[in-house]
Amino acid sequence: MAVVLDGRTIAERIKQNLQRELASLSGKPMLAILSFQTPSSSLYLRTQCEQAVSLGIETTSSAYPTDTKQELVEKILRKWNEDPKIHGIFVHQPMPSQIDPQRVSAAIDPRKDIEGIHPQNSARRFFAKARIGSCTALAVMELIESTGVSLEGKEAVVVGHSEIVGRPVSMLLLDKLATTTICHVGTDKAGRLEEHVRRADVLVVAVGKPHFIKGEWIKQGAMVIDVGINVVEGRVVGDVEFDAAKERAAFISPVPGGVGPVTVMMVMKNTVEAFKLQRG
Ligand code: NAP
């Protein structure tokens, strides 16, 4: 029976460290959040603002209708880039289909880009030189580190290759010398997903499909980090069949209460990092 990784406790520990760090800084960081008017984005925005307020991080936010044009998003970002009071910029994803996420990433001042999505920051991550990286990927690494298990030489399998989760987390696993395999739609179409999942010592799943990974595929003693957030009949569930996977894994993150709370705290941590970088 697996140890369930408690994201809320880990987030609280990070918060306490941040509180100490903030108390030692002169001045307050400010986080600017651009979101779109969808139910999940509104909930996430509220959580982010609540956590920021509780830490004394100032926030400004704008929630736009889902038919907002690219030009308006870029105009807001330019305004925030030029505002010296703003230290961190976060744009909610997924963005509406008419918005090009790559143009948005490139429009953020790289020094204020707290998701590590600007091309300059993505390149730094590739060379293991990132100063600030994807909040979700960093949250995954925090959960893994909390177990005390070394990644060196382990078979790590990441399912999903998105720019904000799958790819950055794969790079971080590689940096820790895990033998890292990235699975995606092509792997599934080739009928080879189960085979890769079955040999994972460390499995990270970020697909966005409820109970997509079957519990019986999990290797005995594996570590399972479930990033997925799906709503099924009013309940939030992950991408992994939690109950069955828990019987085989040594460690497993739940949904909700696993990666999510730690990700929110990494947004705060990255805002503080950006503030320190801008202050030199
Ligand atoms: P995304 O951009 O939609 O990416 C999903 C990934 O899954 C893509 O790489 C996609 O590949 C892959 N995929 C889709 N169908 C697949 C299949 N049948 N087999 C294998 N791979 C498949 O989503 P995301 O932003 O990475 O987020 C993933 C999930 O994590 C979502 O549920 C999201 O809500 C959640 N999330 C949680 C947090 C948190 O803090 N807990 C943060 C961010 C995201 P293709 O691109 O090739 O289709």
Coordinates of N, CA and C in Angstrom, one line a residue, residues 49-224:
C49 N -4.6 34.3 -5.8 CA -4.7 35.6 -5.1 C -4.8 35.4 -3.6
E50 N -5.5 34.4 -3.1 CA -5.6 34.2 -1.7 C -4.2 33.9 -1.1
Q51 N -3.5 33.0 -1.8 CA -2.2 32.6 -1.3 C -1.2 33.8 -1.3
A52 N -1.3 34.6 -2.4 CA -0.4 35.7 -2.5 C -0.7 36.7 -1.3
V53 N -2.0 37.0 -1.1 CA -2.3 37.9 0.0 C -1.8 37.4 1.3
S54 N -2.0 36.1 1.5 CA -1.6 35.5 2.8 C -0.1 35.6 3.0
L55 N 0.7 35.8 1.9 CA 2.1 35.9 2.0 C 2.6 37.3 2.0
G56 N 1.7 38.3 1.7 CA 2.1 39.7 1.6 C 2.6 40.0 0.2
I57 N 2.3 39.1 -0.8 CA 2.7 39.4 -2.2 C 1.6 40.2 -2.8
E58 N 1.9 41.3 -3.4 CA 0.8 42.1 -4.0 C 0.4 41.5 -5.3
T59 N -0.9 41.6 -5.7 CA -1.3 41.1 -7.0 C -2.1 42.1 -7.7
T60 N -2.1 42.0 -9.0 CA -3.0 42.7 -9.9 C -3.5 41.6 -10.9
S61 N -4.8 41.6 -11.2 CA -5.2 40.5 -12.1 C -6.2 41.1 -13.1
S62 N -6.3 40.5 -14.3 CA -7.3 40.8 -15.3 C -7.8 39.5 -15.8
A63 N -9.2 39.3 -15.8 CA -9.8 38.1 -16.3 C -10.6 38.5 -17.6
Y64 N -10.2 38.0 -18.7 CA -10.8 38.4 -20.0 C -11.8 37.4 -20.5
P65 N -12.8 37.9 -21.3 CA -13.7 36.9 -21.9 C -12.9 36.0 -22.9
T66 N -13.5 34.8 -23.1 CA -12.8 33.8 -23.9 C -12.7 34.2 -25.4
D67 N -13.4 35.3 -25.8 CA -13.2 35.7 -27.2 C -12.3 36.9 -27.4
T68 N -11.5 37.1 -26.3 CA -10.5 38.2 -26.4 C -9.5 38.0 -27.5
K69 N -9.1 39.1 -28.1 CA -8.2 39.0 -29.2 C -6.7 39.0 -28.8
Q70 N -5.9 38.4 -29.6 CA -4.4 38.3 -29.3 C -3.8 39.6 -29.0
E71 N -4.2 40.6 -29.8 CA -3.6 42.0 -29.7 C -3.8 42.6 -28.3
L72 N -5.0 42.3 -27.8 CA -5.3 42.9 -26.5 C -4.4 42.2 -25.4
V73 N -4.3 40.9 -25.5 CA -3.5 40.1 -24.5 C -2.0 40.7 -24.6
E74 N -1.5 40.9 -25.8 CA -0.1 41.3 -25.9 C 0.0 42.8 -25.4
K75 N -1.0 43.6 -25.6 CA -1.0 45.0 -25.2 C -0.9 45.0 -23.6
I76 N -1.7 44.2 -23.0 CA -1.7 44.1 -21.5 C -0.3 43.7 -21.0
L77 N 0.3 42.7 -21.7 CA 1.6 42.1 -21.3 C 2.6 43.2 -21.5
R78 N 2.6 44.0 -22.6 CA 3.5 45.1 -22.8 C 3.5 46.1 -21.6
K79 N 2.2 46.4 -21.2 CA 2.0 47.4 -20.1 C 2.6 46.8 -18.8
W80 N 2.4 45.6 -18.6 CA 3.0 44.9 -17.3 C 4.5 44.8 -17.4
N81 N 5.0 44.6 -18.6 CA 6.5 44.5 -18.8 C 7.1 45.8 -18.4
E82 N 6.4 46.9 -18.8 CA 7.0 48.2 -18.6 C 6.8 48.8 -17.2
D83 N 6.0 48.1 -16.4 CA 5.6 48.6 -15.1 C 6.6 48.1 -14.1
P84 N 7.5 49.0 -13.5 CA 8.5 48.6 -12.6 C 8.0 48.0 -11.3
K85 N 6.7 48.3 -11.0 CA 6.1 47.8 -9.7 C 5.8 46.3 -9.9
I86 N 5.7 45.8 -11.1 CA 5.3 44.4 -11.3 C 6.6 43.5 -11.5
H87 N 6.7 42.5 -10.8 CA 7.9 41.6 -10.8 C 7.7 40.3 -11.5
G88 N 6.4 39.7 -11.4 CA 6.1 38.4 -12.0 C 4.9 38.5 -12.8
I89 N 4.9 37.8 -14.0 CA 3.7 37.8 -14.8 C 3.3 36.3 -15.1
F90 N 2.1 36.0 -14.9 CA 1.6 34.6 -15.1 C 0.3 34.7 -15.9
V91 N 0.3 33.9 -17.0 CA -0.8 33.9 -17.9 C -1.4 32.5 -17.8
H92 N -2.7 32.4 -17.5 CA -3.4 31.1 -17.3 C -3.4 30.3 -18.6
Q93 N -3.3 29.0 -18.5 CA -3.4 28.1 -19.6 C -4.4 27.0 -19.3
P94 N -5.1 26.4 -20.2 CA -5.0 26.7 -21.6 C -5.7 28.0 -22.0
M95 N -5.1 28.6 -23.1 CA -5.6 29.9 -23.6 C -6.7 29.6 -24.6
P96 N -7.7 30.5 -24.8 CA -8.7 30.3 -25.9 C -8.0 30.0 -27.2
S97 N -8.7 29.3 -28.1 CA -8.1 28.8 -29.3 C -7.6 29.9 -30.3
Q98 N -8.2 31.1 -30.2 CA -7.8 32.1 -31.1 C -6.5 32.8 -30.7
I99 N -6.0 32.4 -29.5 CA -4.8 33.0 -28.9 C -3.6 32.1 -29.2
D100 N -2.5 32.6 -29.8 CA -1.4 31.8 -30.0 C -0.5 31.8 -28.8
P101 N -0.4 30.6 -28.1 CA 0.4 30.6 -26.8 C 1.9 31.0 -27.0
Q102 N 2.4 30.6 -28.2 CA 3.9 30.9 -28.4 C 4.1 32.4 -28.5
R103 N 3.2 33.1 -29.2 CA 3.3 34.6 -29.3 C 3.2 35.2 -27.9
V104 N 2.3 34.6 -27.1 CA 2.1 35.2 -25.7 C 3.4 35.0 -24.9
S105 N 3.9 33.7 -25.0 CA 5.2 33.5 -24.2 C 6.3 34.4 -24.6
A106 N 6.4 34.7 -25.9 CA 7.5 35.6 -26.4 C 7.2 37.0 -26.0
A107 N 5.9 37.4 -25.7 CA 5.6 38.8 -25.4 C 5.9 39.1 -23.9
I108 N 6.2 38.1 -23.1 CA 6.4 38.4 -21.7 C 7.9 38.7 -21.5
D109 N 8.2 39.8 -20.7 CA 9.6 40.1 -20.4 C 10.2 38.9 -19.7
P110 N 11.3 38.3 -20.3 CA 11.8 37.1 -19.7 C 12.2 37.2 -18.2
R111 N 12.5 38.4 -17.8 CA 12.9 38.5 -16.3 C 11.6 38.4 -15.4
K112 N 10.4 38.6 -16.0 CA 9.2 38.6 -15.3 C 8.4 37.3 -15.5
D113 N 8.9 36.4 -16.4 CA 8.2 35.2 -16.8 C 8.4 34.1 -15.7
I114 N 7.4 34.1 -14.9 CA 7.5 33.1 -13.7 C 7.1 31.7 -14.1
E115 N 6.7 31.4 -15.3 CA 6.4 30.1 -15.7 C 7.5 29.5 -16.6
G116 N 8.5 30.3 -16.9 CA 9.6 29.8 -17.7 C 9.2 29.5 -19.1
I117 N 8.3 30.3 -19.7 CA 7.8 29.9 -21.0 C 8.4 30.8 -22.1
H118 N 9.0 31.9 -21.8 CA 9.6 32.7 -22.8 C 10.8 31.9 -23.5
P119 N 10.9 32.0 -24.8 CA 12.0 31.2 -25.5 C 13.3 31.3 -24.8
Q120 N 13.7 32.4 -24.3 CA 15.0 32.5 -23.6 C 15.1 31.6 -22.4
N121 N 14.0 31.6 -21.7 CA 13.9 30.8 -20.4 C 13.8 29.3 -20.8
S122 N 13.1 28.9 -21.8 CA 13.0 27.5 -22.3 C 14.4 27.1 -22.7
A123 N 15.2 27.9 -23.4 CA 16.5 27.6 -23.8 C 17.4 27.3 -22.6
R124 N 17.3 28.2 -21.6 CA 18.1 28.0 -20.3 C 17.8 26.7 -19.7
R125 N 16.5 26.3 -19.7 CA 16.1 25.0 -19.1 C 16.8 23.9 -19.9
F126 N 16.8 24.0 -21.2 CA 17.4 22.9 -22.0 C 18.9 22.7 -21.6
F127 N 19.6 23.8 -21.2 CA 21.0 23.7 -20.8 C 21.1 23.6 -19.3
A128 N 20.0 23.2 -18.6 CA 20.1 23.0 -17.2 C 20.5 24.3 -16.5
K129 N 20.2 25.5 -17.0 CA 20.6 26.7 -16.4 C 19.5 27.6 -16.1
A130 N 18.3 27.0 -15.9 CA 17.1 27.9 -15.7 C 17.2 28.5 -14.3
R131 N 16.8 29.8 -14.2 CA 16.8 30.5 -12.9 C 15.4 30.3 -12.4
I132 N 14.4 30.3 -13.3 CA 13.0 30.2 -12.9 C 12.4 29.2 -13.9
G133 N 11.6 28.2 -13.4 CA 11.1 27.2 -14.4 C 9.6 27.0 -14.2
S134 N 9.0 26.1 -15.0 CA 7.6 25.8 -14.9 C 7.2 25.5 -13.5
C135 N 6.2 26.2 -13.0 CA 5.7 26.0 -11.6 C 5.2 24.6 -11.4
T136 N 4.5 24.0 -12.4 CA 4.0 22.6 -12.2 C 5.1 21.6 -12.2
A137 N 6.1 21.8 -13.1 CA 7.2 20.9 -13.2 C 8.0 20.9 -11.9
L138 N 8.2 22.1 -11.4 CA 8.9 22.3 -10.1 C 8.2 21.6 -8.9
A139 N 6.8 21.7 -9.0 CA 6.0 21.1 -8.0 C 6.1 19.6 -8.0
V140 N 6.2 19.0 -9.2 CA 6.4 17.6 -9.3 C 7.7 17.2 -8.7
M141 N 8.7 18.0 -8.9 CA 10.1 17.7 -8.4 C 10.1 17.8 -6.8
E142 N 9.3 18.8 -6.3 CA 9.2 18.9 -4.9 C 8.6 17.7 -4.3
L143 N 7.5 17.1 -4.9 CA 6.8 15.9 -4.4 C 7.8 14.8 -4.4
I144 N 8.6 14.6 -5.5 CA 9.5 13.5 -5.6 C 10.6 13.7 -4.5
E145 N 11.1 14.9 -4.4 CA 12.2 15.1 -3.4 C 11.7 14.8 -2.0
S146 N 10.4 15.0 -1.7 CA 9.9 14.8 -0.4 C 9.9 13.4 0.0
T147 N 10.1 12.5 -0.9 CA 10.1 11.0 -0.6 C 11.5 10.6 -0.2
G148 N 12.5 11.4 -0.5 CA 13.9 11.1 -0.2 C 14.5 10.1 -1.2
V149 N 13.8 9.7 -2.2 CA 14.3 8.7 -3.1 C 15.2 9.4 -4.2
S150 N 16.3 8.8 -4.4 CA 17.2 9.4 -5.4 C 16.7 9.0 -6.8
L151 N 16.8 9.9 -7.8 CA 16.4 9.6 -9.1 C 17.5 9.0 -10.0
E152 N 18.7 9.1 -9.5 CA 19.8 8.7 -10.4 C 19.7 7.2 -10.8
G153 N 19.7 7.0 -12.1 CA 19.6 5.7 -12.7 C 18.2 5.1 -12.7
K154 N 17.2 5.8 -12.2 CA 15.9 5.3 -12.2 C 15.2 5.4 -13.6
E155 N 14.3 4.5 -13.8 CA 13.5 4.6 -15.1 C 12.4 5.6 -14.8
A156 N 12.5 6.8 -15.4 CA 11.4 7.7 -15.2 C 10.6 7.8 -16.5
V157 N 9.3 7.7 -16.4 CA 8.4 7.8 -17.6 C 7.4 9.0 -17.4
V158 N 7.4 9.9 -18.4 CA 6.5 11.0 -18.3 C 5.5 10.8 -19.4
V159 N 4.2 10.8 -19.1 CA 3.1 10.7 -20.1 C 2.5 12.1 -20.3
G160 N 2.7 12.6 -21.5 CA 2.2 14.0 -21.9 C 3.5 14.8 -22.2
H161 N 3.4 15.5 -23.3 CA 4.6 16.3 -23.6 C 4.3 17.8 -23.9
S162 N 3.4 18.3 -23.0 CA 3.0 19.7 -23.2 C 4.2 20.6 -22.8
E163 N 4.1 21.9 -23.3 CA 5.2 22.8 -23.1 C 5.3 23.3 -21.6
I164 N 4.1 23.2 -20.9 CA 4.2 23.7 -19.5 C 4.3 22.6 -18.5
V165 N 4.1 21.4 -18.9 CA 4.2 20.3 -17.9 C 5.2 19.2 -18.4
G166 N 4.8 18.4 -19.4 CA 5.5 17.2 -19.8 C 6.9 17.5 -20.1
R167 N 7.2 18.5 -21.0 CA 8.5 18.7 -21.5 C 9.4 19.3 -20.3
P168 N 9.0 20.3 -19.6 CA 9.9 20.8 -18.6 C 10.2 19.8 -17.5
V169 N 9.2 19.0 -17.1 CA 9.4 18.0 -16.0 C 10.4 16.9 -16.6
S170 N 10.3 16.6 -17.8 CA 11.2 15.6 -18.4 C 12.7 16.1 -18.3
M171 N 12.9 17.4 -18.6 CA 14.2 18.0 -18.5 C 14.7 18.0 -17.0
L172 N 13.8 18.2 -16.1 CA 14.3 18.2 -14.7 C 14.6 16.8 -14.2
L173 N 13.9 15.8 -14.7 CA 14.2 14.4 -14.3 C 15.6 14.0 -14.9
L174 N 15.8 14.5 -16.2 CA 17.1 14.2 -16.8 C 18.2 14.9 -16.1
D175 N 18.0 16.1 -15.6 CA 19.0 16.8 -14.8 C 19.4 16.0 -13.6
K176 N 18.4 15.2 -13.0 CA 18.7 14.4 -11.8 C 19.2 13.0 -12.2
L177 N 19.6 12.8 -13.5 CA 20.2 11.6 -14.0 C 19.2 10.4 -14.0
A178 N 17.9 10.7 -14.1 CA 17.0 9.6 -14.3 C 17.0 9.2 -15.8
T179 N 16.8 8.0 -16.1 CA 16.7 7.6 -17.5 C 15.3 7.9 -17.9
T180 N 15.1 8.9 -18.7 CA 13.8 9.5 -18.9 C 13.2 9.2 -20.3
T181 N 12.0 8.7 -20.2 CA 11.2 8.4 -21.5 C 10.0 9.3 -21.5
I182 N 9.7 9.9 -22.6 CA 8.6 10.8 -22.8 C 7.5 10.1 -23.7
C183 N 6.4 9.8 -23.1 CA 5.3 9.2 -23.9 C 4.2 10.2 -24.3
H184 N 3.6 10.0 -25.4 CA 2.6 11.0 -25.9 C 1.6 10.3 -26.8
V185 N 0.9 11.0 -27.6 CA -0.2 10.5 -28.4 C 0.4 9.4 -29.3
G186 N 1.6 9.6 -29.9 CA 2.2 8.6 -30.8 C 2.5 7.3 -30.1
T187 N 2.9 7.4 -28.8 CA 3.1 6.2 -28.0 C 1.8 5.4 -27.9
D188 N 0.8 6.1 -27.6 CA -0.5 5.5 -27.4 C -1.0 4.9 -28.7
K189 N -0.9 5.6 -29.8 CA -1.4 5.1 -31.1 C -0.7 3.9 -31.5
A190 N 0.6 3.8 -31.1 CA 1.4 2.6 -31.4 C 1.1 1.4 -30.5
G191 N 0.2 1.7 -29.5 CA -0.2 0.6 -28.6 C 0.9 0.3 -27.6
R192 N 1.8 1.2 -27.3 CA 3.0 0.9 -26.5 C 3.0 1.7 -25.1
L193 N 1.9 2.3 -24.8 CA 1.9 3.1 -23.6 C 2.0 2.2 -22.4
E194 N 1.2 1.2 -22.3 CA 1.2 0.3 -21.2 C 2.6 -0.3 -20.9
E195 N 3.3 -0.7 -22.0 CA 4.6 -1.3 -21.8 C 5.6 -0.3 -21.2
H196 N 5.5 1.0 -21.6 CA 6.4 1.9 -21.0 C 6.0 2.2 -19.5
V197 N 4.7 2.3 -19.3 CA 4.3 2.6 -17.9 C 4.7 1.5 -17.0
R198 N 4.6 0.3 -17.4 CA 4.9 -0.9 -16.6 C 6.3 -1.0 -16.1
R199 N 7.2 -0.3 -16.8 CA 8.6 -0.4 -16.3 C 9.1 0.9 -15.6
A200 N 8.1 1.8 -15.3 CA 8.5 3.0 -14.7 C 8.8 2.9 -13.2
D201 N 10.0 3.3 -12.8 CA 10.2 3.4 -11.3 C 9.5 4.7 -10.8
V202 N 9.6 5.7 -11.7 CA 8.9 7.0 -11.4 C 8.0 7.3 -12.6
L203 N 6.8 7.5 -12.3 CA 5.8 7.8 -13.4 C 5.2 9.2 -13.1
V204 N 5.3 10.0 -14.1 CA 4.6 11.4 -14.0 C 3.6 11.4 -15.1
V205 N 2.3 11.7 -14.8 CA 1.3 11.7 -15.8 C 0.6 13.1 -15.9
A206 N 0.6 13.7 -17.1 CA 0.0 15.0 -17.3 C -0.6 14.9 -18.7
V207 N -1.8 14.4 -18.7 CA -2.5 14.2 -20.0 C -3.9 14.9 -20.0
G208 N -4.6 14.9 -18.9 CA -5.9 15.5 -18.8 C -7.0 14.6 -19.2
K209 N -6.9 13.3 -18.9 CA -7.9 12.3 -19.2 C -8.2 11.5 -18.0
P210 N -9.4 11.5 -17.5 CA -9.7 10.8 -16.2 C -9.4 9.4 -16.2
H211 N -8.6 8.9 -15.2 CA -8.3 7.5 -15.0 C -7.7 6.8 -16.2
F212 N -6.9 7.6 -17.0 CA -6.3 7.1 -18.2 C -5.3 6.0 -18.0
I213 N -4.6 6.2 -16.9 CA -3.5 5.2 -16.6 C -4.1 4.1 -15.6
K214 N -4.1 2.9 -16.1 CA -4.7 1.8 -15.3 C -3.8 1.4 -14.1
G215 N -4.5 1.2 -13.0 CA -3.8 0.8 -11.8 C -2.9 -0.5 -12.0
E216 N -3.4 -1.4 -12.8 CA -2.7 -2.7 -12.9 C -1.4 -2.5 -13.7
W217 N -1.2 -1.3 -14.4 CA 0.0 -1.1 -15.2 C 1.2 -0.6 -14.3
I218 N 0.8 -0.2 -13.1 CA 1.9 0.4 -12.2 C 2.8 -0.7 -11.7
K219 N 4.1 -0.4 -11.8 CA 5.1 -1.4 -11.3 C 5.1 -1.4 -9.8
Q220 N 5.3 -2.6 -9.2 CA 5.3 -2.7 -7.8 C 6.4 -1.8 -7.2
G221 N 6.1 -1.0 -6.2 CA 7.1 -0.2 -5.6 C 7.4 1.1 -6.3
A222 N 6.6 1.5 -7.4 CA 6.9 2.7 -8.2 C 6.5 3.9 -7.4
M223 N 6.9 5.1 -7.9 CA 6.4 6.4 -7.5 C 5.5 6.9 -8.5
V224 N 4.3 7.4 -8.2 CA 3.4 7.9 -9.2 C 3.0 9.3 -8.9

